[in-house]
């Protein structure tokens, strides 16, 4: 089985501090209204009792990327290591990928009139570094993984995450352990 | 409105395809016109399709690079759509030239290809929206509704042009009230089915019926063609509606389709994180 790079999202550790999204914005020099990594609140009662839980999500570098399929200009490429990258110079800003991605990942930049999305900082990975978001997380709640070797025992979805059957996202989750109130 | 170029493109291109198909069938049945009128009608349909395609380019962030959208026919319905509309336009040039004396058989063959490319192009347009990320569209409805726009307005368009230039009209006005009935009933069932769903489906249905223009859309596209034209089916004395009446129904139904398409784009609820479906 080939390499399938993606993210592990540990919701047990995530404290919702948004360092990851800020680091991503900063590293990629994104325009003010663009975010490539978002920290979502999981619905309060998702685990049976009101609890504040967060999950930090970016592009899932899907096995069957809907963005790539919909793009008329072949602006998307799935690399041999599984990372889905977007070639900005090929993009004409038709927003078909925005429609097609079930996770609302590609973002239309009104200034550039093109879309953009997380590319798993592949240039940093190639140099043996971690992605900017991973490096900045104070609790190590996100890290890059190879989904093909990570093994079982992890969740492939958390409450509120759209059906992973659609695009087979390369993301795995560690679900929060809820402390029961006595 | 962000989708205005797409609203104009989809509605105009669907009318053009509906009109081309109508014209081809009428010609096939030997019902039409002198060659001058046929050529004029074909040119007007070609112009309509060209305006539609030009409008679509303004939806792009980079209109001057529109040609790049031809590059991914393997998987992208947008690429396929553009290829198919280009093929329709190219064959239509041949169709226009065959509207001269003695070229009936060539004209019917070229017209068949052109109409077919157009029909598949409309379906490809619709397939762009058949997406798991958009549950209310992820079914047959975009194809059906896109084709319905062509079926409602295409024959009316040809009917109005023939009415204006040819006293020997062909009763094409009769198609509109029947299609409007089918269109209204299927839209009713579509919205009802959405309401019986959960999450994004019910939310989309809610958006549709609460859209401030929804009543006008229903009135113009569905009710007016039926109320105004259907009674002529039952008149004892065989009487046709006046030319002006058919033209007005066409204009109103056209406005209804523009509003309807705007509603289509602006009421869809997409899958989203935390939107449990
Ligand atoms: S999450 Fe969306 S943008 Fe990322 S690879 Fe999957 S479909 Fe494409
Ligand atoms: S917006 Fe760019 S990347 Fe997205 S589908 Fe269009 S051309 Fe492709």
Tab-separated table of C-alpha atoms and ligand atoms in Angstrom:
chain	number	residue	atom	x	y	z
A	1	UNK	CA	0.000	0.000	0.000
A	2	UNK	CA	1.397	3.430	-0.924
A	3	UNK	CA	2.043	6.281	1.464
A	4	UNK	CA	-1.008	8.327	2.448
A	5	UNK	CA	0.032	11.420	4.290
A	6	UNK	CA	-2.570	13.172	6.379
A	7	UNK	CA	-3.276	14.520	9.838
A	8	UNK	CA	-4.002	12.973	13.200
A	9	UNK	CA	-6.404	15.128	15.195
A	10	UNK	CA	-6.329	14.426	18.900
A	11	UNK	CA	-9.465	16.007	20.315
A	12	UNK	CA	-8.532	14.781	23.752
A	13	UNK	CA	-5.587	17.154	23.748
A	14	UNK	CA	-6.975	20.071	21.715
A	15	UNK	CA	-7.736	23.036	23.961
A	16	UNK	CA	-9.131	25.240	21.181
A	17	UNK	CA	-6.373	27.845	21.381
A	18	UNK	CA	-6.262	28.458	17.570
A	19	UNK	CA	-2.427	28.528	17.526
A	20	UNK	CA	-2.499	26.085	14.606
A	21	UNK	CA	-4.717	28.259	12.432
A	22	UNK	CA	-2.720	31.374	13.221
A	23	UNK	CA	0.584	29.616	12.478
A	24	UNK	CA	-0.828	28.399	9.151
A	25	UNK	CA	-2.065	31.878	8.244
A	26	UNK	CA	1.253	33.369	9.172
A	27	UNK	CA	3.428	30.797	7.425
A	28	UNK	CA	1.380	30.848	4.228
A	29	UNK	CA	0.877	34.643	4.339
A	30	UNK	CA	-2.875	34.312	3.823
A	31	UNK	CA	-5.122	37.294	3.226
A	32	UNK	CA	-7.125	38.406	6.284
A	33	UNK	CA	-10.397	36.627	5.440
A	34	UNK	CA	-8.773	33.313	4.458
A	35	UNK	CA	-8.155	30.380	6.790
A	36	UNK	CA	-6.751	27.044	5.736
A	37	UNK	CA	-7.019	25.451	9.166
A	38	UNK	CA	-10.095	25.907	11.304
A	39	UNK	CA	-10.749	24.973	14.900
A	40	UNK	CA	-14.328	23.737	15.209
A	41	UNK	CA	-16.395	23.305	18.325
A	42	UNK	CA	-17.917	19.852	18.468
A	43	UNK	CA	-21.603	20.021	19.374
A	44	UNK	CA	-21.877	20.366	23.111
A	45	UNK	CA	-24.064	17.331	23.685
A	46	UNK	CA	-22.348	15.058	21.148
A	47	UNK	CA	-21.053	12.777	23.879
A	48	UNK	CA	-24.137	12.750	26.037
A	49	UNK	CA	-23.363	15.511	28.472
A	50	UNK	CA	-22.509	19.181	27.935
A	51	UNK	CA	-18.758	19.367	27.348
A	52	UNK	CA	-16.565	21.793	25.445
A	53	UNK	CA	-14.584	19.846	22.838
A	54	UNK	CA	-12.766	21.159	19.788
A	55	UNK	CA	-11.263	19.661	16.646
A	56	UNK	CA	-8.736	21.330	14.395
A	57	UNK	CA	-9.231	20.593	10.704
A	58	UNK	CA	-7.523	21.503	7.440
A	59	UNK	CA	-7.443	19.725	4.092
A	60	UNK	CA	-7.832	15.981	4.575
A	61	UNK	CA	-5.720	15.041	1.535
A	62	UNK	CA	-8.460	12.612	0.570
A	63	UNK	CA	-7.881	9.304	-1.176
A	64	UNK	CA	-10.584	10.279	-3.677
A	65	UNK	CA	-10.329	14.078	-3.696
A	66	UNK	CA	-13.593	15.633	-4.906
A	67	UNK	CA	-11.752	18.924	-5.500
A	68	UNK	CA	-9.394	17.303	-7.979
A	69	UNK	CA	-12.198	15.513	-9.768
A	70	UNK	CA	-14.236	18.698	-10.231
A	71	UNK	CA	-11.394	21.003	-11.272
A	72	UNK	CA	-11.542	21.689	-15.026
A	73	UNK	CA	-7.948	22.919	-15.270
A	74	UNK	CA	-6.149	20.089	-13.472
A	75	UNK	CA	-5.008	22.568	-10.848
A	76	UNK	CA	-4.970	19.794	-8.251
A	77	UNK	CA	-2.387	17.088	-8.068
A	78	UNK	CA	-2.287	14.089	-5.772
A	79	UNK	CA	1.353	13.381	-5.056
A	80	UNK	CA	2.765	9.886	-4.649
A	81	UNK	CA	2.856	10.458	-0.889
A	82	UNK	CA	-0.891	11.204	-0.915
A	83	UNK	CA	-0.654	14.955	-0.371
A	84	UNK	CA	-3.173	16.871	-2.498
A	85	UNK	CA	-1.619	20.097	-3.705
A	86	UNK	CA	-3.180	22.991	-5.555
A	87	UNK	CA	-1.187	24.636	-8.350
A	88	UNK	CA	-2.198	28.261	-8.085
A	89	UNK	CA	-0.856	29.187	-11.518
A	90	UNK	CA	-3.280	26.742	-13.177
A	91	UNK	CA	-6.333	27.981	-11.251
A	92	UNK	CA	-8.876	30.186	-13.076
A	93	UNK	CA	-11.115	30.768	-10.060
A	94	UNK	CA	-14.186	28.866	-11.243
A	95	UNK	CA	-14.862	27.615	-7.703
A	96	UNK	CA	-15.936	24.142	-8.795
A	97	UNK	CA	-13.658	22.694	-6.120
A	98	UNK	CA	-15.321	24.899	-3.506
A	99	UNK	CA	-18.683	23.376	-4.462
A	100	UNK	CA	-17.320	19.847	-4.557
A	101	UNK	CA	-15.288	19.518	-1.334
A	102	UNK	CA	-17.556	18.163	1.435
A	103	UNK	CA	-15.321	19.724	4.091
A	104	UNK	CA	-15.394	23.331	2.858
A	105	UNK	CA	-11.655	23.315	2.463
A	106	UNK	CA	-10.745	25.260	-0.715
A	107	UNK	CA	-11.129	28.977	-0.036
A	108	UNK	CA	-11.744	31.604	-2.689
A	109	UNK	CA	-9.414	34.549	-2.260
A	110	UNK	CA	-11.268	37.653	-3.455
A	111	UNK	CA	-8.020	39.529	-4.040
A	112	UNK	CA	-6.227	36.878	-6.057
A	113	UNK	CA	-9.504	35.623	-7.568
A	114	UNK	CA	-8.220	32.100	-7.138
A	115	UNK	CA	-8.661	29.436	-4.533
A	116	UNK	CA	-6.101	28.056	-2.151
A	117	UNK	CA	-5.893	25.346	0.479
A	118	UNK	CA	-3.589	23.505	2.875
A	119	UNK	CA	-0.822	21.590	1.139
A	120	UNK	CA	0.398	19.889	4.316
A	121	UNK	CA	3.503	22.106	4.131
A	122	UNK	CA	4.994	19.497	1.817
A	123	UNK	CA	8.109	21.602	1.300
A	124	UNK	CA	8.716	21.501	5.062
A	125	UNK	CA	8.083	17.747	5.160
A	126	UNK	CA	10.570	17.301	2.311
A	127	UNK	CA	13.152	19.031	4.534
A	128	UNK	CA	12.334	16.834	7.504
A	129	UNK	CA	10.337	19.556	9.292
A	130	UNK	CA	6.766	19.377	10.565
A	131	UNK	CA	3.951	21.436	9.051
A	132	UNK	CA	3.633	24.944	10.517
A	133	UNK	CA	0.383	24.098	12.340
A	134	UNK	CA	1.872	20.968	13.905
A	135	UNK	CA	4.988	22.844	15.069
A	136	UNK	CA	2.897	25.523	16.727
A	137	UNK	CA	0.447	23.340	18.647
A	138	UNK	CA	1.259	23.670	22.364
A	139	UNK	CA	-0.426	20.384	23.275
A	140	UNK	CA	0.632	18.229	20.302
A	141	UNK	CA	-3.007	17.763	19.389
A	142	UNK	CA	-2.279	17.554	15.643
A	143	UNK	CA	0.501	15.808	13.794
A	144	UNK	CA	1.209	14.446	10.368
A	145	UNK	CA	0.758	10.716	9.875
A	146	UNK	CA	0.937	8.116	7.171
A	147	UNK	CA	-2.604	6.741	7.226
A	148	UNK	CA	-1.495	3.573	5.450
A	149	UNK	CA	0.736	2.531	8.363
A	150	UNK	CA	-0.975	4.102	11.356
A	151	UNK	CA	-2.953	0.954	12.123
A	152	UNK	CA	-6.379	0.544	13.650
A	153	UNK	CA	-7.550	1.921	16.909
A	154	UNK	CA	-8.229	5.430	15.692
A	155	UNK	CA	-11.496	7.033	14.678
A	156	UNK	CA	-12.070	8.074	11.096
A	157	UNK	CA	-14.719	10.587	12.086
A	158	UNK	CA	-15.894	12.707	15.014
A	159	UNK	CA	-19.429	14.025	15.602
A	160	UNK	CA	-20.251	16.626	12.955
A	161	UNK	CA	-17.556	15.529	10.503
A	162	UNK	CA	-19.173	14.840	7.078
A	163	UNK	CA	-19.394	11.218	5.996
A	164	UNK	CA	-15.828	9.929	5.338
A	165	UNK	CA	-17.183	7.538	2.699
A	166	UNK	CA	-17.571	10.431	0.250
A	167	UNK	CA	-13.894	11.161	-0.380
A	168	UNK	CA	-12.041	8.813	1.997
A	169	UNK	CA	-10.187	11.568	3.857
A	170	UNK	CA	-6.670	10.835	5.113
A	171	UNK	CA	-7.390	12.026	8.605
A	172	UNK	CA	-7.659	10.071	11.827
A	173	UNK	CA	-9.035	11.182	15.151
A	174	UNK	CA	-8.484	10.444	18.793
A	175	UNK	CA	-11.804	11.038	20.448
A	176	UNK	CA	-12.075	12.963	23.675
A	177	UNK	CA	-12.385	11.006	26.873
A	178	UNK	CA	-15.311	12.494	28.711
A	179	UNK	CA	-15.019	12.663	32.457
A	180	UNK	CA	-18.400	11.621	33.828
A	181	UNK	CA	-19.846	14.005	36.391
A	182	UNK	CA	-20.732	12.269	39.598
B	1	UNK	CA	-25.357	38.384	-6.880
B	2	UNK	CA	-22.287	36.240	-7.240
B	3	UNK	CA	-23.943	33.612	-9.465
B	4	UNK	CA	-25.598	36.030	-11.921
B	5	UNK	CA	-23.327	34.995	-14.845
B	6	UNK	CA	-24.196	31.355	-14.159
B	7	UNK	CA	-27.916	32.152	-13.937
B	8	UNK	CA	-27.790	33.882	-17.325
B	9	UNK	CA	-25.594	31.191	-18.859
B	10	UNK	CA	-27.659	28.214	-17.747
B	11	UNK	CA	-31.070	29.679	-18.611
B	12	UNK	CA	-30.047	31.088	-22.019
B	13	UNK	CA	-28.138	27.981	-23.054
B	14	UNK	CA	-31.089	25.790	-22.084
B	15	UNK	CA	-33.504	27.934	-24.091
B	16	UNK	CA	-31.122	27.744	-27.061
B	17	UNK	CA	-30.937	23.955	-26.876
B	18	UNK	CA	-34.717	23.638	-26.420
B	19	UNK	CA	-35.295	25.926	-29.385
B	20	UNK	CA	-32.780	24.099	-31.572
B	21	UNK	CA	-34.373	20.761	-30.779
B	22	UNK	CA	-37.844	22.144	-31.502
B	23	UNK	CA	-36.713	23.655	-34.780
B	24	UNK	CA	-35.047	20.413	-35.850
B	25	UNK	CA	-38.136	18.330	-35.041
B	26	UNK	CA	-40.476	20.752	-36.798
B	27	UNK	CA	-38.227	20.710	-39.855
B	28	UNK	CA	-38.021	16.923	-39.741
B	29	UNK	CA	-41.791	16.722	-39.792
B	30	UNK	CA	-41.737	18.963	-42.839
B	31	UNK	CA	-43.649	21.627	-40.972
B	32	UNK	CA	-41.427	24.599	-41.349
B	33	UNK	CA	-40.972	27.705	-42.999
B	34	UNK	CA	-39.161	29.037	-45.914
B	35	UNK	CA	-35.375	28.730	-45.866
B	36	UNK	CA	-34.919	32.407	-45.115
B	37	UNK	CA	-36.953	32.165	-41.935
B	38	UNK	CA	-35.241	28.903	-40.978
B	39	UNK	CA	-31.820	30.468	-41.404
B	40	UNK	CA	-32.833	33.522	-39.383
B	41	UNK	CA	-34.190	31.354	-36.593
B	42	UNK	CA	-31.032	29.205	-36.546
B	43	UNK	CA	-28.851	32.335	-36.411
B	44	UNK	CA	-30.886	33.727	-33.514
B	45	UNK	CA	-30.456	30.442	-31.588
B	46	UNK	CA	-26.721	30.480	-32.313
B	47	UNK	CA	-26.547	34.061	-31.005
B	48	UNK	CA	-28.451	33.067	-27.858
B	49	UNK	CA	-26.038	30.196	-27.148
B	50	UNK	CA	-23.032	32.447	-27.816
B	51	UNK	CA	-24.295	35.135	-25.418
B	52	UNK	CA	-24.853	32.376	-22.846
B	53	UNK	CA	-21.287	31.112	-23.138
B	54	UNK	CA	-19.843	34.629	-23.020
B	55	UNK	CA	-21.856	35.300	-19.856
B	56	UNK	CA	-20.493	32.147	-18.223
B	57	UNK	CA	-16.926	33.381	-18.630
B	58	UNK	CA	-17.649	36.263	-16.250
B	59	UNK	CA	-18.233	33.795	-13.478
B	60	UNK	CA	-14.522	32.990	-13.508
B	61	UNK	CA	-12.022	34.778	-11.329
B	62	UNK	CA	-9.804	34.978	-14.433
B	63	UNK	CA	-12.044	35.205	-17.518
B	64	UNK	CA	-9.120	35.537	-19.950
B	65	UNK	CA	-7.886	32.102	-18.927
B	66	UNK	CA	-11.234	30.434	-19.605
B	67	UNK	CA	-9.607	28.207	-22.236
B	68	UNK	CA	-7.829	26.320	-19.439
B	69	UNK	CA	-11.208	24.944	-18.381
B	70	UNK	CA	-11.039	22.556	-21.347
B	71	UNK	CA	-8.199	20.587	-19.817
B	72	UNK	CA	-9.828	17.975	-17.598
B	73	UNK	CA	-12.432	16.047	-19.596
B	74	UNK	CA	-11.381	12.883	-17.769
B	75	UNK	CA	-13.174	13.827	-14.558
B	76	UNK	CA	-14.497	17.398	-14.616
B	77	UNK	CA	-18.089	17.984	-15.706
B	78	UNK	CA	-17.249	21.638	-16.280
B	79	UNK	CA	-14.634	20.685	-18.885
B	80	UNK	CA	-17.061	18.250	-20.513
B	81	UNK	CA	-19.796	20.890	-20.569
B	82	UNK	CA	-17.590	23.416	-22.345
B	83	UNK	CA	-16.457	20.871	-24.924
B	84	UNK	CA	-20.038	19.852	-25.604
B	85	UNK	CA	-21.317	23.411	-25.969
B	86	UNK	CA	-18.373	24.147	-28.277
B	87	UNK	CA	-19.328	21.129	-30.391
B	88	UNK	CA	-22.919	22.324	-30.464
B	89	UNK	CA	-21.848	25.785	-31.661
B	90	UNK	CA	-19.479	24.370	-34.273
B	91	UNK	CA	-22.087	22.041	-35.741
B	92	UNK	CA	-24.617	24.876	-35.600
B	93	UNK	CA	-22.470	26.846	-38.013
B	94	UNK	CA	-22.918	23.968	-40.454
B	95	UNK	CA	-26.618	23.883	-39.631
B	96	UNK	CA	-27.020	27.568	-40.444
B	97	UNK	CA	-25.306	27.096	-43.827
B	98	UNK	CA	-27.508	24.145	-44.728
B	99	UNK	CA	-30.582	26.336	-44.444
B	100	UNK	CA	-30.746	26.855	-48.182
B	101	UNK	CA	-32.723	25.247	-51.013
B	102	UNK	CA	-31.965	21.605	-51.752
B	103	UNK	CA	-29.989	20.869	-48.584
B	104	UNK	CA	-32.800	19.338	-46.534
B	105	UNK	CA	-31.130	15.988	-45.891
B	106	UNK	CA	-27.737	17.470	-44.871
B	107	UNK	CA	-29.567	19.983	-42.706
B	108	UNK	CA	-31.464	17.278	-40.864
B	109	UNK	CA	-28.306	15.285	-40.181
B	110	UNK	CA	-26.257	18.271	-38.999
B	111	UNK	CA	-29.255	19.494	-36.985
B	112	UNK	CA	-29.538	16.097	-35.299
B	113	UNK	CA	-25.888	16.206	-34.211
B	114	UNK	CA	-26.145	19.778	-33.065
B	115	UNK	CA	-29.306	19.136	-31.029
B	116	UNK	CA	-27.790	16.031	-29.497
B	117	UNK	CA	-24.592	17.834	-28.484
B	118	UNK	CA	-26.776	20.565	-26.987
B	119	UNK	CA	-28.904	18.118	-25.011
B	120	UNK	CA	-25.876	16.302	-23.614
B	121	UNK	CA	-24.261	19.676	-22.863
B	122	UNK	CA	-27.298	20.714	-20.790
B	123	UNK	CA	-27.071	17.423	-18.921
B	124	UNK	CA	-23.336	17.969	-18.369
B	125	UNK	CA	-24.158	21.457	-17.000
B	126	UNK	CA	-26.479	19.807	-14.527
B	127	UNK	CA	-23.985	17.073	-13.591
B	128	UNK	CA	-21.657	19.791	-12.271
B	129	UNK	CA	-24.102	20.200	-9.388
B	130	UNK	CA	-24.740	16.525	-8.693
B	131	UNK	CA	-22.354	16.433	-5.744
B	132	UNK	CA	-22.311	14.487	-2.467
B	133	UNK	CA	-21.264	17.752	-0.833
B	134	UNK	CA	-24.648	19.236	-1.817
B	135	UNK	CA	-27.201	16.640	-0.677
B	136	UNK	CA	-30.259	18.426	-2.123
B	137	UNK	CA	-28.624	18.415	-5.567
B	138	UNK	CA	-27.058	14.986	-5.310
B	139	UNK	CA	-29.826	13.292	-7.278
B	140	UNK	CA	-31.636	13.550	-10.609
B	141	UNK	CA	-33.149	16.970	-9.871
B	142	UNK	CA	-30.514	19.284	-11.474
B	143	UNK	CA	-30.727	17.319	-14.739
B	144	UNK	CA	-34.510	17.287	-14.697
B	145	UNK	CA	-34.914	20.981	-13.879
B	146	UNK	CA	-32.272	22.115	-16.392
B	147	UNK	CA	-33.966	20.093	-19.130
B	148	UNK	CA	-37.374	21.442	-18.063
B	149	UNK	CA	-36.200	25.031	-18.621
B	150	UNK	CA	-35.344	24.098	-22.216
B	151	UNK	CA	-38.560	22.166	-22.743
B	152	UNK	CA	-40.724	24.974	-21.369
B	153	UNK	CA	-39.028	27.911	-23.066
B	154	UNK	CA	-37.432	26.413	-26.205
B	155	UNK	CA	-40.680	25.573	-28.042
B	156	UNK	CA	-42.220	28.858	-26.840
B	157	UNK	CA	-39.279	30.779	-28.275
B	158	UNK	CA	-39.624	29.099	-31.665
B	159	UNK	CA	-43.390	29.519	-31.456
B	160	UNK	CA	-43.106	33.252	-30.827
B	161	UNK	CA	-40.597	33.769	-33.668
B	162	UNK	CA	-42.778	31.816	-36.086
B	163	UNK	CA	-45.823	33.698	-34.924
B	164	UNK	CA	-44.093	36.986	-35.649
B	165	UNK	CA	-42.822	36.092	-39.104
B	166	UNK	CA	-45.063	33.354	-40.357
B	167	UNK	CA	-48.824	33.472	-40.378
B	168	UNK	CA	-48.933	29.665	-40.704
B	169	UNK	CA	-48.213	29.053	-37.096
B	170	UNK	CA	-47.580	25.570	-35.796
B	171	UNK	CA	-49.352	25.545	-32.462
B	172	UNK	CA	-46.061	25.328	-30.614
B	173	UNK	CA	-47.670	27.358	-27.833
B	174	UNK	CA	-49.460	24.160	-26.828
B	175	UNK	CA	-46.267	22.652	-25.395
B	176	UNK	CA	-45.841	25.356	-22.742
B	177	UNK	CA	-48.934	24.827	-20.522
B	178	UNK	CA	-48.455	21.048	-20.542
B	179	UNK	CA	-44.782	21.321	-19.621
B	180	UNK	CA	-45.531	23.973	-16.999
B	181	UNK	CA	-47.956	21.519	-15.375
B	182	UNK	CA	-45.350	18.740	-15.308
B	183	UNK	CA	-42.742	21.228	-14.052
B	184	UNK	CA	-44.993	22.540	-11.256
B	185	UNK	CA	-45.985	19.079	-10.068
B	186	UNK	CA	-42.446	17.709	-10.066
B	187	UNK	CA	-41.169	20.793	-8.236
B	188	UNK	CA	-43.899	20.292	-5.628
B	189	UNK	CA	-42.837	16.673	-5.128
B	190	UNK	CA	-39.152	17.587	-5.071
B	191	UNK	CA	-39.675	20.142	-2.301
B	192	UNK	CA	-41.931	17.720	-0.387
B	193	UNK	CA	-39.291	14.987	-0.580
B	194	UNK	CA	-36.631	17.438	0.629
B	195	UNK	CA	-38.829	18.350	3.579
B	196	UNK	CA	-39.199	14.713	4.505
B	197	UNK	CA	-35.413	14.462	4.722
B	198	UNK	CA	-33.281	15.741	7.551
B	199	UNK	CA	-30.424	18.205	7.974
B	200	UNK	CA	-29.282	19.881	4.781
B	201	UNK	CA	-32.242	18.546	2.756
B	202	UNK	CA	-34.931	20.039	4.969
B	203	UNK	CA	-32.875	23.211	5.381
B	204	UNK	CA	-32.650	23.610	1.591
B	205	UNK	CA	-36.423	23.094	1.225
B	206	UNK	CA	-36.989	25.654	3.942
B	207	UNK	CA	-34.750	28.147	2.143
B	208	UNK	CA	-36.594	27.560	-1.136
B	209	UNK	CA	-40.093	28.190	0.098
B	210	UNK	CA	-38.991	31.092	2.276
B	211	UNK	CA	-37.116	32.770	-0.564
B	212	UNK	CA	-38.769	36.165	-1.097
B	213	UNK	CA	-39.088	35.533	-4.843
B	214	UNK	CA	-40.367	31.962	-4.670
B	215	UNK	CA	-44.018	33.011	-5.131
B	216	UNK	CA	-43.136	35.025	-8.255
B	217	UNK	CA	-41.125	32.121	-9.616
B	218	UNK	CA	-44.135	29.819	-9.260
B	219	UNK	CA	-46.518	32.361	-10.681
B	220	UNK	CA	-44.430	33.233	-13.731
B	221	UNK	CA	-43.092	29.808	-14.783
B	222	UNK	CA	-45.770	27.440	-13.613
B	223	UNK	CA	-49.131	29.161	-13.123
B	224	UNK	CA	-49.261	31.797	-15.870
B	225	UNK	CA	-48.508	29.442	-18.821
B	226	UNK	CA	-51.204	27.065	-17.564
B	227	UNK	CA	-53.869	29.644	-16.692
B	228	UNK	CA	-53.365	31.731	-19.812
B	229	UNK	CA	-52.785	29.088	-22.475
B	230	UNK	CA	-54.512	25.914	-21.302
B	231	UNK	CA	-58.087	27.288	-21.749
B	232	UNK	CA	-57.430	27.533	-25.502
B	233	UNK	CA	-57.298	23.716	-25.587
B	234	UNK	CA	-60.943	23.572	-24.569
B	235	UNK	CA	-62.489	26.355	-26.616
B	236	UNK	CA	-65.368	25.084	-28.737
B	237	UNK	CA	-64.473	27.232	-31.697
B	238	UNK	CA	-60.878	26.298	-32.604
B	239	UNK	CA	-59.215	29.528	-31.698
B	240	UNK	CA	-55.559	30.243	-31.176
B	241	UNK	CA	-54.210	32.636	-28.577
B	242	UNK	CA	-53.193	35.986	-29.983
B	243	UNK	CA	-49.549	36.378	-30.953
B	244	UNK	CA	-49.021	39.010	-28.275
B	245	UNK	CA	-50.411	36.715	-25.596
B	246	UNK	CA	-47.927	33.943	-26.436
B	247	UNK	CA	-45.064	36.450	-26.553
B	248	UNK	CA	-46.040	37.808	-23.131
B	249	UNK	CA	-46.246	34.293	-21.658
B	250	UNK	CA	-42.746	33.623	-23.044
B	251	UNK	CA	-41.315	36.780	-21.481
B	252	UNK	CA	-42.961	36.110	-18.114
B	253	UNK	CA	-41.912	32.451	-18.048
B	254	UNK	CA	-38.377	33.524	-18.996
B	255	UNK	CA	-38.336	35.920	-16.026
B	256	UNK	CA	-39.674	33.071	-13.880
B	257	UNK	CA	-36.815	30.813	-14.933
B	258	UNK	CA	-34.208	33.497	-14.213
B	259	UNK	CA	-35.661	33.926	-10.722
B	260	UNK	CA	-35.907	30.136	-10.338
B	261	UNK	CA	-32.249	29.667	-11.188
B	262	UNK	CA	-31.260	32.393	-8.777
B	263	UNK	CA	-33.225	30.503	-6.109
B	264	UNK	CA	-31.496	27.253	-7.155
B	265	UNK	CA	-28.039	28.694	-6.509
B	266	UNK	CA	-28.843	30.686	-3.407
B	267	UNK	CA	-30.884	28.255	-1.361
B	268	UNK	CA	-28.663	25.189	-1.436
B	269	UNK	CA	-27.325	24.082	1.937
B	270	UNK	CA	-24.014	22.296	1.649
B	271	UNK	CA	-22.538	19.693	3.933
B	272	UNK	CA	-20.589	21.392	6.629
B	273	UNK	CA	-18.607	20.420	9.672
B	274	UNK	CA	-21.020	20.079	12.583
B	275	UNK	CA	-24.078	19.891	10.395
B	276	UNK	CA	-25.127	16.381	11.282
B	277	UNK	CA	-27.150	14.986	8.394
C	1	LIG	S1	-10.557	17.774	2.006
C	1	LIG	FE1	-11.519	18.755	0.236
C	1	LIG	S2	-9.871	19.989	-0.641
C	1	LIG	FE2	-8.866	18.483	0.707
C	1	LIG	S3	-8.406	16.762	-0.662
C	1	LIG	FE3	-10.388	16.333	0.290
C	1	LIG	S4	-11.862	17.085	-1.223
C	1	LIG	FE4	-9.881	18.031	-1.730
C	2	LIG	S1	-11.247	27.367	-8.639
C	2	LIG	FE1	-9.238	26.809	-9.461
C	2	LIG	S2	-8.687	24.963	-8.393
C	2	LIG	FE2	-10.861	25.243	-8.037
C	2	LIG	S3	-11.848	24.049	-9.643
C	2	LIG	FE3	-11.629	26.114	-10.474
C	2	LIG	S4	-9.688	26.124	-11.558
C	2	LIG	FE4	-9.708	24.304	-10.259
